[in-house]
Amino acid sequence: MFRLRAVCPFWRVFPFRPFSCEPLIIQMNKCTNEEQVFDLIARNKAALSEKQVGCAFNALWQLQKQKTTSLKDIEGVRNHPHFLSLHNLTISKVKLMDDDTLVNVLYITQQFAVEAHDPLVEALVTEAWTRLERFDFNVLSKFSTCLVDQHLNLSPLMGEIADIVNRNLEAIQDLRSLSVLMVSISSLISQHFQEQLVKKAEVLFDTINHCDINIARRIVQFLRNVNCSYYPLLERCNKVFLSNMSHLDLDSISKIFGLYQCLQFHSFEFITMAKERLTEMIPLFDHPASFAKLFVALGPIAGPKEKKQLESTILLMSEELTSQQVLAVVGAMKEMESKNSHLNKKIASILHKHLDKYKPIELLKIIQASVFLHFRSKEFFVKLRELLLSYLKISVMPSEISILVHAICMLPNPRLNEAVIARVEEVLPCCDLTELSVFVTSVLRWIQYEHVYSDGLPGKQLKLLQKLDHYGCQRLQQSNSLDLLRKELKVLKGDWFSESLLEETFAALQRLMNEINGTNVAEIASFISRTNYLSTLLLDRIASVVVQEIEKIHPFAIFGVILPFSTLNYDPPQREEFFGTCMQRLNSYLGILDPLVLVFLGFSLATVEYFPEDLLKAIFNIKFLARLDSQLEILPSSLSTRIQFRLMELNRAVCLECPEFQIPWFHDHFCQQHYNRDIGSVDGAQQQIYKLLAEVLGGINYVKASVLTSYYHTVDFECILDKRKKPLPYVSHNTTLGKLPEMSWESNTQIVGSRLPPGAERIALEFLDSKAFCTNIPHLKGKSAMKKRHLEILGYRVVQIPHFEWNSMALSTKDARMDYLREHIFGEGKS
């Protein structure tokens, strides 16, 4: 042995490797770096089997996975000479590989960024295609992921995979594989197949380990891809995320936030826990890419202190942000309602440098954010307009053209030239209601601009509106599926819709109302509540479906179901059964629903004089109000204010209409603050009524304007009649015409009527504009009806003056209007 060492000194250079006598696969698995794997490939390439080839790829990928992001060297491995040797050898082994090895090698080549048109990738995909029917579901799911990575979501090959899943759905028992397949085939499936997949996922959900975040995330991703807010699955996935919050990293939380936002799924618990987790991460990130992601995720939900810290840090890093990072940051700044002028100016300048890199939809987001944040750069907006017009010249998709036109009309100068109008007219026959609605909004903004800055309106704008009306009506008349129609109606709003398409829309809905069921009823109901259009046929159908199919309606959707009845002040024939059924479905969820939803729900029920004790106890307790306060801190200011008002209005309704519940009134301070901010002018009709009332009653000291009642209802006009129907004067009168009076704050627990002389009555006169009534008929809406009830409880006799009566031909003269007022105040006409 010693002689041998003397003769062969190279042993000292290449020491003996104990695993060299072991099988090659074991040797590969023991390698600690890529060079060792490549050494084995080089020395054995003539004899490598298909299994050893697969093992070599796997060993290389496992070594990369063990490294941190900064240490990974994907390009170095892919460009290594022996990787090319392995690549070429593998092509000859493809047909010999077993299914698992074949797909695994395809997956790993993609991780090493081998191009989709590479001969090896083509050979692997082609061979896998021939074996589709025999793949087990685990292999099939991995293969489908590879196709998605190659952007083959809509390919015939993916269609075959969808067909295999459809035919064998009952046999699939592994939710991990199914969830991968669901995401992969989501672009190709029918509504019926989508429903089957959702039901199957729901059945299999209890079979998974509830620590498996990835399965839950993929299910939410699928629901987002198919635009289906299926609450039972969303709720269960949300529970998985909540129970594993400590294991969620920044990427995971960011993705979940994005998915929830698209699905309009709100989880107060998830936001609260994610906020705490993300706040802990602030000191951990000092790299622009990671900190930008943290800024986007945490900024919109952060408290004032954290927002300030985030804004100051991102300002320091702003120059290093990529085009996509700065786009995400400006979107978050809009959500945060950022008032940091230095940051706004800096982000605007960086966006300006990157504008050429953005797609049309991204340019629209930039414009929306820049208008909201009050960017001032004229050059910035000029460049945006040039880019939008250049995109418009080459765009052919109606959806993209509508985005571009919408973006142009949001600019400081929203003019559309002849070329733009021509592009719009070309695509109108292919547009759905959503795209038509976007075009109308844009044209109306253009008309408004022209009205302010030029003498007249060109006929081309009005002609374009007429064409949009025509195609909108045509689209509605041709609708033959309620589910397809509701998806288009989901985002419709605005003056054009209410003035031009409302009748035709409800005609279509009534024609298809037999298709309303437990699955779509909440969405149809929510749409109706937005329109203010009272269709008793549709509401009766909705109430009937709710009573019959309540088990199909998730508690999270109950608020949407109740809303139109509340908004439109309509009681279905089976009122008690309808509301009782809704509350029975909700009772077990009162502690789970988001605080803001519970407040809106309570107010909606109060509007229709329905006061379930369990719901009120769930809202009016210290623990719930503390949860609500913490949620208000992370909501946009406008929504936060709206929720506070709804809580106040609910508190007022319960105090006035259900004193037996002994719920205290605790909104004095809030109402005083609001009233002090809300002092303004009365409109023309109210001034006219005020003058006439002074004449009818005998002088200005007999009428009060803008009176604040107990519990802070505002009454347009108030007067007092004694027991002989004679007006009583007010002792002091400090109302200036056109202005609200100064108020002296008194206890708001006393009923106003209790301080009147014996036999006297206090009269409240309310002018009701169009907002107080349904769009299609003069039916009083819920809030106005509730106010009338409350004023009557407070001791008023309420006289409501509808705008359509006051402005009618019958009341076109001063004498007719004075007679009208006398009749309603004194009970008879007076000349």
Tab-separated table of N, CA and C in Angstrom, residues 40-128:
chain	number	residue	atom	x	y	z
A	40	LEU	N	-20.080	13.736	-11.077
A	40	LEU	CA	-20.645	12.391	-11.252
A	40	LEU	C	-21.264	12.234	-12.645
A	41	ILE	N	-21.941	13.285	-13.124
A	41	ILE	CA	-22.545	13.233	-14.465
A	41	ILE	C	-21.452	13.067	-15.520
A	42	ALA	N	-20.354	13.839	-15.371
A	42	ALA	CA	-19.269	13.801	-16.363
A	42	ALA	C	-18.614	12.417	-16.417
A	43	ARG	N	-18.433	11.794	-15.249
A	43	ARG	CA	-17.716	10.511	-15.213
A	43	ARG	C	-18.611	9.329	-15.589
A	44	ASN	N	-19.955	9.580	-15.582
A	44	ASN	CA	-20.850	8.440	-15.825
A	44	ASN	C	-21.843	8.672	-16.954
A	45	LYS	N	-21.658	9.715	-17.734
A	45	LYS	CA	-22.708	10.091	-18.690
A	45	LYS	C	-22.977	9.015	-19.737
A	46	ALA	N	-21.988	8.208	-20.022
A	46	ALA	CA	-22.194	7.156	-21.026
A	46	ALA	C	-23.104	6.054	-20.517
A	47	ALA	N	-23.199	5.940	-19.171
A	47	ALA	CA	-23.953	4.816	-18.605
A	47	ALA	C	-25.177	5.256	-17.810
A	48	LEU	N	-25.511	6.556	-17.813
A	48	LEU	CA	-26.643	7.032	-16.996
A	48	LEU	C	-27.965	6.465	-17.504
A	49	SER	N	-28.753	5.945	-16.560
A	49	SER	CA	-30.098	5.446	-16.907
A	49	SER	C	-31.096	6.581	-16.768
A	50	GLU	N	-32.336	6.310	-17.199
A	50	GLU	CA	-33.365	7.348	-17.101
A	50	GLU	C	-33.648	7.719	-15.638
A	51	LYS	N	-33.552	6.747	-14.720
A	51	LYS	CA	-33.765	7.048	-13.301
A	51	LYS	C	-32.639	7.906	-12.751
A	52	GLN	N	-31.411	7.609	-13.165
A	52	GLN	CA	-30.261	8.383	-12.700
A	52	GLN	C	-30.294	9.809	-13.268
A	53	VAL	N	-30.762	9.952	-14.501
A	53	VAL	CA	-30.952	11.279	-15.081
A	53	VAL	C	-31.936	12.086	-14.242
A	54	GLY	N	-33.064	11.458	-13.916
A	54	GLY	CA	-34.066	12.122	-13.079
A	54	GLY	C	-33.511	12.489	-11.721
A	55	CYS	N	-32.697	11.587	-11.150
A	55	CYS	CA	-32.096	11.849	-9.842
A	55	CYS	C	-31.111	13.011	-9.915
A	56	ALA	N	-30.356	13.114	-11.023
A	56	ALA	CA	-29.395	14.205	-11.182
A	56	ALA	C	-30.116	15.558	-11.188
A	57	PHE	N	-31.221	15.652	-11.947
A	57	PHE	CA	-32.007	16.893	-11.938
A	57	PHE	C	-32.513	17.212	-10.536
A	58	ASN	N	-33.007	16.179	-9.872
A	58	ASN	CA	-33.573	16.383	-8.540
A	58	ASN	C	-32.511	16.849	-7.553
A	59	ALA	N	-31.295	16.255	-7.634
A	59	ALA	CA	-30.209	16.636	-6.730
A	59	ALA	C	-29.812	18.091	-6.946
A	60	LEU	N	-29.737	18.501	-8.207
A	60	LEU	CA	-29.384	19.893	-8.510
A	60	LEU	C	-30.427	20.861	-7.954
A	61	TRP	N	-31.703	20.510	-8.097
A	61	TRP	CA	-32.758	21.401	-7.627
A	61	TRP	C	-32.822	21.451	-6.105
A	62	GLN	N	-32.633	20.293	-5.437
A	62	GLN	CA	-32.654	20.280	-3.976
A	62	GLN	C	-31.539	21.141	-3.396
A	63	LEU	N	-30.388	21.123	-4.018
A	63	LEU	CA	-29.274	21.962	-3.562
A	63	LEU	C	-29.603	23.449	-3.707
A	64	GLN	N	-30.294	23.826	-4.801
A	64	GLN	CA	-30.700	25.219	-4.988
A	64	GLN	C	-31.752	25.636	-3.953
A	65	LYS	N	-32.672	24.739	-3.668
A	65	LYS	CA	-33.753	25.051	-2.722
A	65	LYS	C	-33.229	25.324	-1.319
A	66	GLN	N	-32.094	24.699	-0.989
A	66	GLN	CA	-31.537	24.868	0.349
A	66	GLN	C	-30.885	26.241	0.546
A	67	LYS	N	-30.646	26.966	-0.543
A	67	LYS	CA	-29.948	28.246	-0.457
A	67	LYS	C	-30.947	29.390	-0.264
A	68	THR	N	-30.454	30.458	0.319
A	68	THR	CA	-31.268	31.668	0.415
A	68	THR	C	-31.392	32.285	-0.977
A	69	THR	N	-32.336	33.175	-1.113
A	69	THR	CA	-32.574	33.807	-2.424
A	69	THR	C	-31.328	34.473	-2.971
A	70	SER	N	-30.591	35.113	-2.107
A	70	SER	CA	-29.406	35.848	-2.569
A	70	SER	C	-28.284	34.924	-3.026
A	71	LEU	N	-28.274	33.670	-2.534
A	71	LEU	CA	-27.191	32.740	-2.882
A	71	LEU	C	-27.537	31.816	-4.043
A	72	LYS	N	-28.804	31.776	-4.429
A	72	LYS	CA	-29.194	30.894	-5.531
A	72	LYS	C	-28.519	31.325	-6.830
A	73	ASP	N	-28.142	30.324	-7.624
A	73	ASP	CA	-27.440	30.617	-8.883
A	73	ASP	C	-28.055	29.781	-9.995
A	74	ILE	N	-29.305	30.093	-10.310
A	74	ILE	CA	-30.042	29.346	-11.327
A	74	ILE	C	-29.325	29.439	-12.669
A	75	GLU	N	-28.918	30.648	-13.032
A	75	GLU	CA	-28.275	30.848	-14.337
A	75	GLU	C	-26.940	30.130	-14.411
A	76	GLY	N	-26.179	30.138	-13.313
A	76	GLY	CA	-24.882	29.456	-13.297
A	76	GLY	C	-25.013	27.958	-13.507
A	77	VAL	N	-26.020	27.359	-12.893
A	77	VAL	CA	-26.255	25.918	-13.073
A	77	VAL	C	-26.696	25.633	-14.501
A	78	ARG	N	-27.658	26.442	-15.002
A	78	ARG	CA	-28.188	26.194	-16.347
A	78	ARG	C	-27.113	26.320	-17.428
A	79	ASN	N	-26.150	27.213	-17.215
A	79	ASN	CA	-25.106	27.439	-18.225
A	79	ASN	C	-23.864	26.584	-18.024
A	80	HIS	N	-23.881	25.720	-17.031
A	80	HIS	CA	-22.719	24.841	-16.782
A	80	HIS	C	-22.584	23.844	-17.944
A	81	PRO	N	-21.372	23.587	-18.422
A	81	PRO	CA	-21.192	22.655	-19.558
A	81	PRO	C	-21.798	21.281	-19.310
A	82	HIS	N	-21.677	20.781	-18.079
A	82	HIS	CA	-22.209	19.444	-17.797
A	82	HIS	C	-23.728	19.430	-17.663
A	83	PHE	N	-24.349	20.610	-17.395
A	83	PHE	CA	-25.813	20.691	-17.440
A	83	PHE	C	-26.283	20.481	-18.876
A	84	LEU	N	-25.534	21.044	-19.827
A	84	LEU	CA	-25.853	20.830	-21.241
A	84	LEU	C	-25.727	19.346	-21.601
A	85	SER	N	-24.711	18.695	-21.046
A	85	SER	CA	-24.543	17.246	-21.293
A	85	SER	C	-25.748	16.484	-20.748
A	86	LEU	N	-26.151	16.842	-19.533
A	86	LEU	CA	-27.322	16.195	-18.926
A	86	LEU	C	-28.567	16.485	-19.753
A	87	HIS	N	-28.698	17.712	-20.202
A	87	HIS	CA	-29.836	18.147	-21.030
A	87	HIS	C	-29.936	17.284	-22.287
A	88	ASN	N	-28.824	17.134	-23.008
A	88	ASN	CA	-28.829	16.375	-24.267
A	88	ASN	C	-29.080	14.894	-24.023
A	89	LEU	N	-28.506	14.379	-22.952
A	89	LEU	CA	-28.699	12.962	-22.619
A	89	LEU	C	-30.161	12.674	-22.283
A	90	THR	N	-30.783	13.617	-21.592
A	90	THR	CA	-32.173	13.413	-21.144
A	90	THR	C	-33.134	13.271	-22.317
A	91	ILE	N	-32.888	14.018	-23.401
A	91	ILE	CA	-33.781	13.946	-24.566
A	91	ILE	C	-33.902	12.505	-25.063
A	92	SER	N	-32.797	11.774	-25.021
A	92	SER	CA	-32.822	10.389	-25.505
A	92	SER	C	-33.469	9.435	-24.510
A	93	LYS	N	-33.660	9.892	-23.266
A	93	LYS	CA	-34.205	9.017	-22.223
A	93	LYS	C	-35.681	9.280	-21.939
A	94	VAL	N	-36.270	10.280	-22.594
A	94	VAL	CA	-37.621	10.725	-22.246
A	94	VAL	C	-38.633	9.589	-22.287
A	95	LYS	N	-38.624	8.806	-23.343
A	95	LYS	CA	-39.644	7.769	-23.500
A	95	LYS	C	-39.486	6.629	-22.495
A	96	LEU	N	-38.282	6.500	-21.901
A	96	LEU	CA	-38.023	5.428	-20.943
A	96	LEU	C	-38.398	5.806	-19.512
A	97	MET	N	-38.591	7.086	-19.275
A	97	MET	CA	-38.860	7.553	-17.911
A	97	MET	C	-40.235	7.125	-17.438
A	98	ASP	N	-40.337	6.858	-16.114
A	98	ASP	CA	-41.677	6.621	-15.569
A	98	ASP	C	-42.399	7.967	-15.456
A	99	ASP	N	-43.699	7.926	-15.199
A	99	ASP	CA	-44.521	9.142	-15.226
A	99	ASP	C	-44.027	10.194	-14.235
A	100	ASP	N	-43.734	9.742	-13.036
A	100	ASP	CA	-43.335	10.678	-11.991
A	100	ASP	C	-42.020	11.369	-12.347
A	101	THR	N	-41.052	10.592	-12.843
A	101	THR	CA	-39.754	11.153	-13.225
A	101	THR	C	-39.911	12.120	-14.391
A	102	LEU	N	-40.716	11.741	-15.366
A	102	LEU	CA	-40.925	12.571	-16.556
A	102	LEU	C	-41.409	13.966	-16.172
A	103	VAL	N	-42.461	14.020	-15.365
A	103	VAL	CA	-43.048	15.309	-15.004
A	103	VAL	C	-42.143	16.066	-14.033
A	104	ASN	N	-41.467	15.336	-13.174
A	104	ASN	CA	-40.567	16.000	-12.230
A	104	ASN	C	-39.404	16.677	-12.963
A	105	VAL	N	-38.862	16.007	-13.973
A	105	VAL	CA	-37.785	16.602	-14.757
A	105	VAL	C	-38.294	17.848	-15.489
A	106	LEU	N	-39.506	17.786	-16.041
A	106	LEU	CA	-40.093	18.955	-16.698
A	106	LEU	C	-40.215	20.112	-15.712
A	107	TYR	N	-40.704	19.804	-14.515
A	107	TYR	CA	-40.873	20.835	-13.491
A	107	TYR	C	-39.532	21.490	-13.140
A	108	ILE	N	-38.474	20.647	-12.982
A	108	ILE	CA	-37.170	21.184	-12.566
A	108	ILE	C	-36.524	21.994	-13.689
A	109	THR	N	-36.690	21.555	-14.940
A	109	THR	CA	-36.129	22.354	-16.047
A	109	THR	C	-36.748	23.754	-16.060
A	110	GLN	N	-38.022	23.835	-15.701
A	110	GLN	CA	-38.667	25.151	-15.655
A	110	GLN	C	-38.159	25.985	-14.480
A	111	GLN	N	-37.826	25.322	-13.365
A	111	GLN	CA	-37.254	26.050	-12.239
A	111	GLN	C	-35.892	26.633	-12.597
A	112	PHE	N	-35.184	25.952	-13.500
A	112	PHE	CA	-33.894	26.461	-13.964
A	112	PHE	C	-34.049	27.375	-15.190
A	113	ALA	N	-35.292	27.798	-15.460
A	113	ALA	CA	-35.594	28.783	-16.514
A	113	ALA	C	-35.166	28.328	-17.895
A	114	VAL	N	-35.315	27.028	-18.173
A	114	VAL	CA	-35.095	26.534	-19.533
A	114	VAL	C	-36.302	26.961	-20.366
A	115	GLU	N	-36.061	27.523	-21.546
A	115	GLU	CA	-37.136	28.092	-22.369
A	115	GLU	C	-38.159	27.039	-22.786
A	116	ALA	N	-39.418	27.493	-22.956
A	116	ALA	CA	-40.495	26.571	-23.322
A	116	ALA	C	-40.275	25.960	-24.698
A	117	HIS	N	-39.556	26.657	-25.602
A	117	HIS	CA	-39.318	26.124	-26.951
A	117	HIS	C	-38.040	25.274	-27.027
A	118	ASP	N	-37.393	25.057	-25.880
A	118	ASP	CA	-36.197	24.217	-25.854
A	118	ASP	C	-36.573	22.781	-26.257
A	119	PRO	N	-35.724	22.089	-27.021
A	119	PRO	CA	-36.041	20.717	-27.465
A	119	PRO	C	-36.364	19.755	-26.318
A	120	LEU	N	-35.653	19.900	-25.181
A	120	LEU	CA	-35.922	19.013	-24.045
A	120	LEU	C	-37.322	19.254	-23.492
A	121	VAL	N	-37.679	20.532	-23.287
A	121	VAL	CA	-39.004	20.850	-22.752
A	121	VAL	C	-40.084	20.377	-23.722
A	122	GLU	N	-39.892	20.596	-25.009
A	122	GLU	CA	-40.871	20.142	-26.002
A	122	GLU	C	-41.028	18.628	-25.980
A	123	ALA	N	-39.892	17.916	-25.845
A	123	ALA	CA	-39.945	16.447	-25.807
A	123	ALA	C	-40.683	15.953	-24.567
A	124	LEU	N	-40.410	16.594	-23.429
A	124	LEU	CA	-41.074	16.195	-22.172
A	124	LEU	C	-42.578	16.453	-22.233
A	125	VAL	N	-42.971	17.631	-22.735
A	125	VAL	CA	-44.396	17.972	-22.815
A	125	VAL	C	-45.112	17.043	-23.794
A	126	THR	N	-44.476	16.779	-24.936
A	126	THR	CA	-45.099	15.904	-25.950
A	126	THR	C	-45.303	14.496	-25.399
A	127	GLU	N	-44.292	13.972	-24.716
A	127	GLU	CA	-44.413	12.625	-24.142
A	127	GLU	C	-45.473	12.599	-23.049
A	128	ALA	N	-45.500	13.626	-22.222
A	128	ALA	CA	-46.506	13.676	-21.156
A	128	ALA	C	-47.921	13.714	-21.739
